[in-house]
Coordinates of C-alpha atoms and ligand atoms in Angstrom, one line a residue:
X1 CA 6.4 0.9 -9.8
X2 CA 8.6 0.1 -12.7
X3 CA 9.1 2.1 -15.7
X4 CA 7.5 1.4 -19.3
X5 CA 10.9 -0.4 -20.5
X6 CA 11.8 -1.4 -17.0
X7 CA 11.0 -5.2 -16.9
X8 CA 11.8 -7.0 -13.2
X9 CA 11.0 -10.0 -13.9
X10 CA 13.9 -9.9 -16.8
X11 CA 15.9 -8.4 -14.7
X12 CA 15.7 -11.3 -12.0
X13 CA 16.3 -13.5 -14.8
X14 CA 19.9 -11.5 -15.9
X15 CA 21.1 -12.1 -12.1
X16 CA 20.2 -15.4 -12.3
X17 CA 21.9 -16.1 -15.9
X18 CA 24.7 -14.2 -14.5
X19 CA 25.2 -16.7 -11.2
X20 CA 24.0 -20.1 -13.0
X21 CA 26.8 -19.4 -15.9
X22 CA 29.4 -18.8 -12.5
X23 CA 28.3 -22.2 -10.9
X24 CA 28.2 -24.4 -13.7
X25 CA 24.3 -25.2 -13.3
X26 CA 23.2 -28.1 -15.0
X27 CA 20.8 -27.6 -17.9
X28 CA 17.4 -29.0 -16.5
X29 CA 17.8 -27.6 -12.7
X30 CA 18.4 -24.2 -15.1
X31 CA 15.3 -24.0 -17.0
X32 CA 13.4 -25.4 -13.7
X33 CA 14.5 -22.1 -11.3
X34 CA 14.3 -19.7 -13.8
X35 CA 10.4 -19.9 -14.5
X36 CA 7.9 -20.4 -11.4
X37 CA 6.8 -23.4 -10.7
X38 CA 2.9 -22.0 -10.9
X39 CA 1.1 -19.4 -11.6
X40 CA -3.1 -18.7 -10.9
X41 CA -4.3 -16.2 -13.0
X42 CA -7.8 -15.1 -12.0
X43 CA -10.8 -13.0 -12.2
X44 CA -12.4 -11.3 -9.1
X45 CA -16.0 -9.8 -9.0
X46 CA -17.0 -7.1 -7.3
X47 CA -20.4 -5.6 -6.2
X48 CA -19.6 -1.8 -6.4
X49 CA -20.9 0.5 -4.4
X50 CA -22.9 2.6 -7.6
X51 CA -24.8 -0.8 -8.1
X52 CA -22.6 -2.1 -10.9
X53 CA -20.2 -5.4 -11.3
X54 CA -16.4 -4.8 -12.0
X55 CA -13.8 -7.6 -12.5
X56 CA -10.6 -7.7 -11.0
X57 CA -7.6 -9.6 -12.4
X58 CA -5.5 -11.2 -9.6
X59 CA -2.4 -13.5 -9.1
X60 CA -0.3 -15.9 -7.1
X61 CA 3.0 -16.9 -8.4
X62 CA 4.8 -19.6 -7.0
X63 CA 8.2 -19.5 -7.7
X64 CA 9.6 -22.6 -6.0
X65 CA 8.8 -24.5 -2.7
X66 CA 11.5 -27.0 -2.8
X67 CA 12.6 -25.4 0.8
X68 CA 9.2 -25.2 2.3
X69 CA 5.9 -23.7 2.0
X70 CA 5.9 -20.5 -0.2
X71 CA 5.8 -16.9 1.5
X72 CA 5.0 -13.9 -0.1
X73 CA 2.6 -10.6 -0.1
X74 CA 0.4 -9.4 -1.9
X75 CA -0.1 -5.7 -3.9
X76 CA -2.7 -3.9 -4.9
X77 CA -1.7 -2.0 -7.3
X78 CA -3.3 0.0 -10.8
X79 CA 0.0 -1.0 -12.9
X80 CA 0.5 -4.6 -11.6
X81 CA 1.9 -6.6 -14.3
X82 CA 2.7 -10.3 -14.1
X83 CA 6.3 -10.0 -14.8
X84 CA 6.5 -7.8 -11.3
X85 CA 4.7 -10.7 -9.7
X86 CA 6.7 -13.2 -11.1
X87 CA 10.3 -11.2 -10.4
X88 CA 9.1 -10.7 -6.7
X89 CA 8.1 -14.3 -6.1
X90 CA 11.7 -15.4 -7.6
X91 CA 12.8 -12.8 -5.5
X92 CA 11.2 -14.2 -2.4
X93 CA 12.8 -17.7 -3.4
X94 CA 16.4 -16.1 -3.0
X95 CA 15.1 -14.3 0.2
X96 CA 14.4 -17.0 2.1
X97 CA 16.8 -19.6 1.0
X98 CA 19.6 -16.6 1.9
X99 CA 18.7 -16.0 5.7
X100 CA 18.0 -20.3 5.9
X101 CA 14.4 -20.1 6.6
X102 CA 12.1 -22.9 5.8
X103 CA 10.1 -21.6 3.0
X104 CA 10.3 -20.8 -0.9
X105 CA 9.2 -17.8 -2.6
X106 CA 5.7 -16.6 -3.9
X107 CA 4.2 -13.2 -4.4
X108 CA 0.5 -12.3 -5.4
X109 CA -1.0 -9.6 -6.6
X110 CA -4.6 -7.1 -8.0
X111 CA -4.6 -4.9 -10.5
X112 CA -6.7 -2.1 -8.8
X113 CA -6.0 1.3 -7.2
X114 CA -7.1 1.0 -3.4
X115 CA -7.5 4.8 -3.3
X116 CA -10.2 4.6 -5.6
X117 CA -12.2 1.9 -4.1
X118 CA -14.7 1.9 -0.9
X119 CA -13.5 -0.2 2.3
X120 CA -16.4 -2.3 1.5
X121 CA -15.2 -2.8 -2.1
X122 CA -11.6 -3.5 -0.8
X123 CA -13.3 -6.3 1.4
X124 CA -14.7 -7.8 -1.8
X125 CA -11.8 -8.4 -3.1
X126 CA -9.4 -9.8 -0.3
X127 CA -11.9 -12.3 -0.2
X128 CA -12.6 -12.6 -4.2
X129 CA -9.0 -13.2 -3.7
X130 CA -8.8 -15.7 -1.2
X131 CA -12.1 -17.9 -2.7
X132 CA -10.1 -18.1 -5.8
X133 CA -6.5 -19.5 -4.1
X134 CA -8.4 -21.5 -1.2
X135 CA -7.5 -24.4 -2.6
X136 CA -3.7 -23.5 -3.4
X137 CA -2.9 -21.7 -0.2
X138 CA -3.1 -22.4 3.2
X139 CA -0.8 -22.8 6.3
X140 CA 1.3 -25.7 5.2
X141 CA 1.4 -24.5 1.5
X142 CA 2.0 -21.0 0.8
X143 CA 1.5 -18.3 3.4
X144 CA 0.7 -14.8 1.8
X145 CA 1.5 -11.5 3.6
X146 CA 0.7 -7.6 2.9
X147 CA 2.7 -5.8 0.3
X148 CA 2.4 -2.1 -1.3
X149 CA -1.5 -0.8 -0.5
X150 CA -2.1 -3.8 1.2
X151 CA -2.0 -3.8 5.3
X152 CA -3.0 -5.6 8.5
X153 CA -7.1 -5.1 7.6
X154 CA -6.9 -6.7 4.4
X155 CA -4.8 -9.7 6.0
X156 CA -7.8 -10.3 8.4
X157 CA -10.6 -10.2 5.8
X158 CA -8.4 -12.6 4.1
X159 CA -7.8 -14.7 7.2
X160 CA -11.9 -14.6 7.8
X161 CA -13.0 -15.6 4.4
X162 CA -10.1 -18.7 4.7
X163 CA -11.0 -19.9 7.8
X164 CA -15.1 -19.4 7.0
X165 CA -14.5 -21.9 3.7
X166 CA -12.2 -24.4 5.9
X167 CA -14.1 -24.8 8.9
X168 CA -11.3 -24.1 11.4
X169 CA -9.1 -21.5 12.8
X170 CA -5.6 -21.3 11.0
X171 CA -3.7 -18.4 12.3
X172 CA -0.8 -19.6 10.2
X173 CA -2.6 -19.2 7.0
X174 CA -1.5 -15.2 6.6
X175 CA 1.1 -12.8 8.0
X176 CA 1.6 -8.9 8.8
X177 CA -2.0 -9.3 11.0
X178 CA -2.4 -7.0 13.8
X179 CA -0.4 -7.3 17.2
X180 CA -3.6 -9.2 19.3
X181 CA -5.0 -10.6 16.3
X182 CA -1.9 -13.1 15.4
X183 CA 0.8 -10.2 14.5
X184 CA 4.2 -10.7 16.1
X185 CA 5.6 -7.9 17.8
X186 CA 9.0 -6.4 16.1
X187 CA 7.5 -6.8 12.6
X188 CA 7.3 -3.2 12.2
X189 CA 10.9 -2.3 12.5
X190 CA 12.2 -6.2 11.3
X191 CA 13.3 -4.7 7.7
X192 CA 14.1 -1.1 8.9
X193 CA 16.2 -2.9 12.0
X194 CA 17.5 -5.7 10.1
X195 CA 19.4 -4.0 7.4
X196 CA 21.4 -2.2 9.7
X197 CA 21.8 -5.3 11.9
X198 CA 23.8 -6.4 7.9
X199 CA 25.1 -2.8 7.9
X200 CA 26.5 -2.8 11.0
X201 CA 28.4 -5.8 9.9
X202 CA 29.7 -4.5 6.8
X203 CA 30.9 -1.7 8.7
X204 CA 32.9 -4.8 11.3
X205 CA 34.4 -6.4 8.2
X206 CA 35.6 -3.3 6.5
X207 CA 37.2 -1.6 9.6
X208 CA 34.7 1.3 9.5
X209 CA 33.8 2.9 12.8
X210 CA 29.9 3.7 12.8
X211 CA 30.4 6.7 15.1
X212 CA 32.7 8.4 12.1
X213 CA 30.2 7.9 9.2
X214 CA 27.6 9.9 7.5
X215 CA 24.4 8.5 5.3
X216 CA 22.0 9.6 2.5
X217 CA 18.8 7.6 2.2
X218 CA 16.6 7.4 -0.3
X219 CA 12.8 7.1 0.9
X220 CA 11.0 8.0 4.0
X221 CA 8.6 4.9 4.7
X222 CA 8.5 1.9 7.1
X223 CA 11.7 1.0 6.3
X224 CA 14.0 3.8 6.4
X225 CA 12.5 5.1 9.2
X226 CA 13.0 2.4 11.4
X227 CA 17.1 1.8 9.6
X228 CA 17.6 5.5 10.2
X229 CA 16.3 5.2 13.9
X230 CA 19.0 2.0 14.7
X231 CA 21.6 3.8 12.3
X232 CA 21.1 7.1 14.6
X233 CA 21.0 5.0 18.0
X234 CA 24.3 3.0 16.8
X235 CA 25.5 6.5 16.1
X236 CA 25.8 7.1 12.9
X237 CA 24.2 10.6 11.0
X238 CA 22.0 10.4 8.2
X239 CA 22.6 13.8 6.6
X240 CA 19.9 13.5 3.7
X241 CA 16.7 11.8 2.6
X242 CA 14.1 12.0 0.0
X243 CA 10.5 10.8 -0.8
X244 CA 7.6 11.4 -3.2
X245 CA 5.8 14.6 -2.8
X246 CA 2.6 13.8 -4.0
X247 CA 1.2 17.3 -4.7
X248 CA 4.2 17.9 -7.2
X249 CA 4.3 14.6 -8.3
X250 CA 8.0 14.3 -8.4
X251 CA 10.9 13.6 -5.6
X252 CA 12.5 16.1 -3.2
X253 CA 15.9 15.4 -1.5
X254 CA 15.9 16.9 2.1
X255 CA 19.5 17.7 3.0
X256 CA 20.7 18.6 6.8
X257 CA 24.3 18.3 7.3
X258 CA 24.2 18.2 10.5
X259 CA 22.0 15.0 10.6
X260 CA 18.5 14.8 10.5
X261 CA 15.9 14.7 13.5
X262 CA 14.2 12.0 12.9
X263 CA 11.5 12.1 15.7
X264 CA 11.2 15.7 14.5
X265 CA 10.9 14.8 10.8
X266 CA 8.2 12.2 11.5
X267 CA 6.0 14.8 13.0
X268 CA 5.8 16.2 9.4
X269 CA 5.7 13.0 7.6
X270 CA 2.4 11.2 6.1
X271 CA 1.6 8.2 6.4
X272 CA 2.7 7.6 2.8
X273 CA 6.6 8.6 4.0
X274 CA 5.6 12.0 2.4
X275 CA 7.5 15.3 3.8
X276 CA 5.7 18.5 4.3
X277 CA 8.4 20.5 2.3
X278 CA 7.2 24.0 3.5
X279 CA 7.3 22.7 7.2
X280 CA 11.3 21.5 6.3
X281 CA 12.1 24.1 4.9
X282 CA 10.9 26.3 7.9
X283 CA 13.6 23.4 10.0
X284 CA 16.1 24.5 8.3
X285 CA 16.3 21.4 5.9
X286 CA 17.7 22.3 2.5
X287 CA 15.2 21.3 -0.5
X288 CA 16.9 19.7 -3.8
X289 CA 16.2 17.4 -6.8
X290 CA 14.9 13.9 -5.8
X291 CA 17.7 11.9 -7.4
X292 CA 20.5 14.9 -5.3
X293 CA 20.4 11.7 -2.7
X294 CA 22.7 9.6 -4.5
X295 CA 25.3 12.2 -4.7
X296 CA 26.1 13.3 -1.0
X297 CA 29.6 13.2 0.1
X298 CA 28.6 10.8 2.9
X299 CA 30.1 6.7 3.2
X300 CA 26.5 5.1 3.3
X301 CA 23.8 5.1 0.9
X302 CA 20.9 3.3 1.6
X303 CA 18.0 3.0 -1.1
X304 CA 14.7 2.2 0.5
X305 CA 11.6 3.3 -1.7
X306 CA 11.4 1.4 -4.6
X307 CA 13.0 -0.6 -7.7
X308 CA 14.9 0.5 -10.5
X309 CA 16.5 3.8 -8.8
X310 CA 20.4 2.9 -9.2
X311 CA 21.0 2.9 -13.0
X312 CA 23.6 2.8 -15.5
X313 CA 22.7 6.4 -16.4
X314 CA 23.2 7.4 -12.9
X315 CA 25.1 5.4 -11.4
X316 CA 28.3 8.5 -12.3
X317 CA 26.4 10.5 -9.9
X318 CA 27.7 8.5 -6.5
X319 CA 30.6 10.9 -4.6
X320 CA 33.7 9.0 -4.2
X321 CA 33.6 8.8 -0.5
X322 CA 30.5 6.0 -0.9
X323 CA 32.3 3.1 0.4
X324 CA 29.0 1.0 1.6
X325 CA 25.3 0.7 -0.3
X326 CA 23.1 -1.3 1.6
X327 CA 19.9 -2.1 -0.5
X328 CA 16.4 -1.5 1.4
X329 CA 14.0 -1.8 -1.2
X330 CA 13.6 -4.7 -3.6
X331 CA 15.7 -4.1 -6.8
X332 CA 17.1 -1.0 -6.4
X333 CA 20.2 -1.5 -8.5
X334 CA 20.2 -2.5 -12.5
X335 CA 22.3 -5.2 -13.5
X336 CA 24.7 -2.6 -15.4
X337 CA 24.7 -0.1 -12.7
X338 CA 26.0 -3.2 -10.6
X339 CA 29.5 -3.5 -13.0
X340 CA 29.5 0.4 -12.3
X341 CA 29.2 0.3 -8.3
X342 CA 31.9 -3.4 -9.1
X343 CA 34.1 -0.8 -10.7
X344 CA 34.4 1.7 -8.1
X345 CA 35.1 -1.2 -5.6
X346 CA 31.9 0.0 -3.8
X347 CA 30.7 -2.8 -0.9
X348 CA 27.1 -4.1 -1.8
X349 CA 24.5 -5.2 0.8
X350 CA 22.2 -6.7 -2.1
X351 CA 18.6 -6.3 -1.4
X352 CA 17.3 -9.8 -0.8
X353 CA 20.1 -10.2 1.8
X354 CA 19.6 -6.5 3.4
X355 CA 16.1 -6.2 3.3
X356 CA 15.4 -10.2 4.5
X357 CA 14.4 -8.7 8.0
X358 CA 10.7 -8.7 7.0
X359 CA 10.3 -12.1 5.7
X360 CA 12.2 -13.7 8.3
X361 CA 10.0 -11.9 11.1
X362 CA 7.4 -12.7 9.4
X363 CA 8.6 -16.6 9.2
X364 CA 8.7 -16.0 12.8
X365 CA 4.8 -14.7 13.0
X366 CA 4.0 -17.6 11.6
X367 CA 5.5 -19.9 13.9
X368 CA 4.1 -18.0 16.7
X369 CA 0.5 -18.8 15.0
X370 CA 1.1 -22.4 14.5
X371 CA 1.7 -22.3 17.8
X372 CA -0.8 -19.9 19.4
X373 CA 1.8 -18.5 21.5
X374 CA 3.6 -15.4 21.4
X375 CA 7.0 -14.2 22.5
X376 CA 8.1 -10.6 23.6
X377 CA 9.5 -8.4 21.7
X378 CA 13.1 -8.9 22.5
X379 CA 13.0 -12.6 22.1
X380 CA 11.9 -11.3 18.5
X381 CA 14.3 -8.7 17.8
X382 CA 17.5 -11.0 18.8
X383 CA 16.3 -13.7 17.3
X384 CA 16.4 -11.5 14.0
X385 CA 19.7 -10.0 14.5
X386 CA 21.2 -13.9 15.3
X387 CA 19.6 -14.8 11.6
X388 CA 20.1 -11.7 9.7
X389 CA 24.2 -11.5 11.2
X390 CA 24.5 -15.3 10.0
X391 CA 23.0 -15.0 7.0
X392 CA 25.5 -11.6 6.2
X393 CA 28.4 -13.7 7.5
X394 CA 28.0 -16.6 5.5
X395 CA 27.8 -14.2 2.2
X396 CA 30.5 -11.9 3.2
X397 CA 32.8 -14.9 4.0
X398 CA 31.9 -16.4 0.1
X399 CA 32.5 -13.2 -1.2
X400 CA 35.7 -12.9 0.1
X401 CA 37.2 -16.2 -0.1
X402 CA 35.8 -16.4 -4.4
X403 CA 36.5 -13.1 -5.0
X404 CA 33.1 -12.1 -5.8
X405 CA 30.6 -9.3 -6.1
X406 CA 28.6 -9.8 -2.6
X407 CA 25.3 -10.2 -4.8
X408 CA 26.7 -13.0 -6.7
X409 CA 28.1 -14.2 -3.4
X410 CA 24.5 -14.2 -2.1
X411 CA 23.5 -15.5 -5.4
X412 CA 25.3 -18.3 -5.4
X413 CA 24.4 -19.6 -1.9
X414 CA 20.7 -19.2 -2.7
X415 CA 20.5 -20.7 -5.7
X416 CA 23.1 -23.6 -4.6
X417 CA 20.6 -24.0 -1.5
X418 CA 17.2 -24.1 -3.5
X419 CA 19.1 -26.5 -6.1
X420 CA 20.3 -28.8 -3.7
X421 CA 16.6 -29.3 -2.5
X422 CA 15.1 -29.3 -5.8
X423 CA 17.9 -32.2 -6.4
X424 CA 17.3 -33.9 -2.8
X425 CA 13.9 -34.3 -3.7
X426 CA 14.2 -36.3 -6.6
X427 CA 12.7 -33.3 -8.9
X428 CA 16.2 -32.8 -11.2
Ligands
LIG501 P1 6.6 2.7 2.1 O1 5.5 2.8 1.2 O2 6.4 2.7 3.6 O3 7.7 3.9 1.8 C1 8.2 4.2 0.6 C2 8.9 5.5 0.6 O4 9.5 5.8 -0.6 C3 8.1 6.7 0.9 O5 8.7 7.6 1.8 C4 7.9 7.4 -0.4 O6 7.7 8.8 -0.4 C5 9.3 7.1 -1.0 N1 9.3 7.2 -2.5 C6 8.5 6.7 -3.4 N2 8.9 7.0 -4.6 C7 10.0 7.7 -4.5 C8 11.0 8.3 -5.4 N3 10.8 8.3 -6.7 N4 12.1 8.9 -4.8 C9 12.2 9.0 -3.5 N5 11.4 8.5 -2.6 C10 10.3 7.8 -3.1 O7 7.4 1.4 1.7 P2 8.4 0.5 2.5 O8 7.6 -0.5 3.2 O9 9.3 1.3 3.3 O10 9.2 -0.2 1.4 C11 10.2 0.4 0.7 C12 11.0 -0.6 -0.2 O11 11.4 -1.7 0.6 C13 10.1 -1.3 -1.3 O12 11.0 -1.6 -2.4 C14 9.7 -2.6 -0.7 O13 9.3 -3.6 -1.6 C15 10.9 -2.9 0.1 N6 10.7 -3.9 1.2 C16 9.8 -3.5 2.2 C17 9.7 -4.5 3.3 C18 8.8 -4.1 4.5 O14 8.7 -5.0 5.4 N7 8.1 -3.0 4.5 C19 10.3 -5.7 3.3 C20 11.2 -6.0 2.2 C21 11.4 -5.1 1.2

């Protein structure tokens, strides 16, 4: 999670000020997309399992549904804030509206620590949750979806307790269920797979041969496991990762130069992403400083664990031969680190472009349960790559016909797209 002075939601409001003043937004559609439309603010009771009553606070923020029905998960998490609700729903607007998929952006959220709680308690409030947004969510509305320390279980309780208050089945109402239960096949590796399906074309449009470059990724979780694995396949070598070691409570870098196993690596990895260092070590992986990612001589960095990691303070710290950084996680990359990585002509793959895998498989999950009918997994997977290689296309064309930074380019098609249906509609 964010820092103490690290505030995302300001910082989704700097990229925004930053695109608006480049495309000459008019004042009222301004103050309209730079605030969510909504926001539920809520409290949850819980039986506990010692006999006593605790209350949960919990959230949905809907950023802006001008496009569609609003998508977005939800975290459980100890230091949830609303501003990081509020920066991911916005974020989730820009998402969507990017790759062209029907829907606008929300995110929700409970401030608890799931490692702390019983199943039973967990259960309590995933429905808590959904008996307070009934009313506001729903198939047709807004369609929520797991986030950090939520997963497939809580997404079923949820589902339960919705379709018990409506009556009817609605496997529509909520994403990221189980594969039998409503879950679409490929969802797993959609983000992992779908930011090297933009990678792969960022490579195409600089000249770059994926067979003669090297990468350093920060993270070891869903999604750079499954990016490393395609990145591997395509032929590329991924000479260092890192992750949180949760015994030290710090970051390791875990540095092979002559790439990384990653079947073999996954044998020694938690669930968490979390590498057994002595077990590494013993594979002849060399141990170093969690931040020693970002500096490997290598052409690729890709940051997939969490916001807030490329910085103005260490932004110095990226070798020379970094020609591509293609953005995992959500927010990896500060505003000033972004003039930095501008400066050294370095070719952004912005995060709610690169990492739009997810949210457009799950768009597709969602279809599938409208529909109760369910395709195979490579009718999935190319449907992604078709979406996600359009969606790079189309920003990589702007970028380079305007001249721009490719997260303004992805900006400004976004934000012109969610305008334009805020205007359309009659609501500017
Ligand atoms: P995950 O929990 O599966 O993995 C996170 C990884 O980051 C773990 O390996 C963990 O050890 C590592 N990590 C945590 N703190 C670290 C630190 N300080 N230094 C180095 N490594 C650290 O999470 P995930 O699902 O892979 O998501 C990663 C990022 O991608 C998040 O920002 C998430 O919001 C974003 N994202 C995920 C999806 C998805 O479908 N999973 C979709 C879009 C965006």
């Amino acid at each position: 999670m964010a820092g103490k002075s690290f505030n995302p939601f300001e910082m989704a409001q700097a990229q925004f000020d930053k695109v608006a003043d480049l495309i000459n937004l008019d004042s009222g559609i301004r103050e309209l997309l730079r605030v969510p439309l909504r926001e539920y603010h809520f409290s949850i009771p819980v039986h506990m399992d010692d006999g006593t009553v605790k209350v949960f606070r919990g959230f949905r923020v809907q950023h802006n549904d001008a496009r569609g029905p609003g998508k977005g998960g939800i975290r459980f998490h100890p230091q949830e804030t609303i501003d990081t609700v509020r920066a991911l729903a916005t974020w989730m607007t820009w998402k969507c509206a990017v790759v062209e998929i029907p829907l606008g952006g929300s995110k929700g959220g409970v401030i608890c620590d799931p490692h702390n709680l019983s199943l039973k308690e967990q259960e309590q409030i995933c429905r808590g949750w959904v008996r307070q947004m009934a009313k506001n969510v729903g198939p047709i509305n807004d369609v929520p979806a797991p986030d950090v320390m939520t997963n497939a279980q809580h997404m079923l309780w949820m589902l339960d307790e919705f379709e018990a208050i409506q009556g009817s089945k609605y496997p529509g109402f909520i994403t990221g269920k189980p594969v039998g239960m409503g879950g679409s096949l490929g969802r797993t590796e959609a983000t992992g797979y779908g930011l090297i399906y933009t990678l792969r074309e960022a490579l195409k449009v600089n000249h770059i041969n994926v067979k003669n470059t090297t990468a350093s990724v920060q993270g070891f979780g869903n999604v750079a496991q499954y990016a490393i694995r395609l990145y591997t396949e395509m032929g590329g070598r991924v000479t260092c990762v890192s992750c949180w070691d949760q015994a030290d409570q710090t970051a390791y870098s875990y540095r092979k130069s002559d790439g990384i196993d990653i079947d073999v690596l996954l044998q020694i990895t938690d669930r968490f992403g979390g590498i057994q260092k002595d077990k590494a070590k013993d594979l002849g992986y060399e141990q170093l400083p969690g931040e020693n990612w970002l500096s490997q001589e290598v052409d690729i960095l890709m940051p997939c664990a969490l916001e807030n990691q490329v910085t103005a303070d260490n932004a110095g710290m990226i070798n020379k031969k970094v020609k591509i950084i293609a953005e995992g996680a959500n927010g990896p990359t500060t505003p000033d680190a972004d003039l930095i990585l501008e400066n050294k002509k370095i070719y952004v793959i912005p995060d709610f472009l690169a990492n739009a895998g997810g949210v457009t498989c799950s768009y597709f999950e969602q279809v599938q349960s409208n529909m109760n009918f369910f395709w195979v997994k490579e009718e999935v997977l190319s449907r992604l790559d078709e979406k996600m290689t359009a969606a790079f296309t189309a920003v990589n064309d702007l970028a380079s016909k305007r001249n721009l930074y490719m997260r303004d380019a992805a900006y400004v098609i976004a934000i012109s797209r969610v305008a334009q249906a805020c205007k359309d509609r009659g609501w500017v």
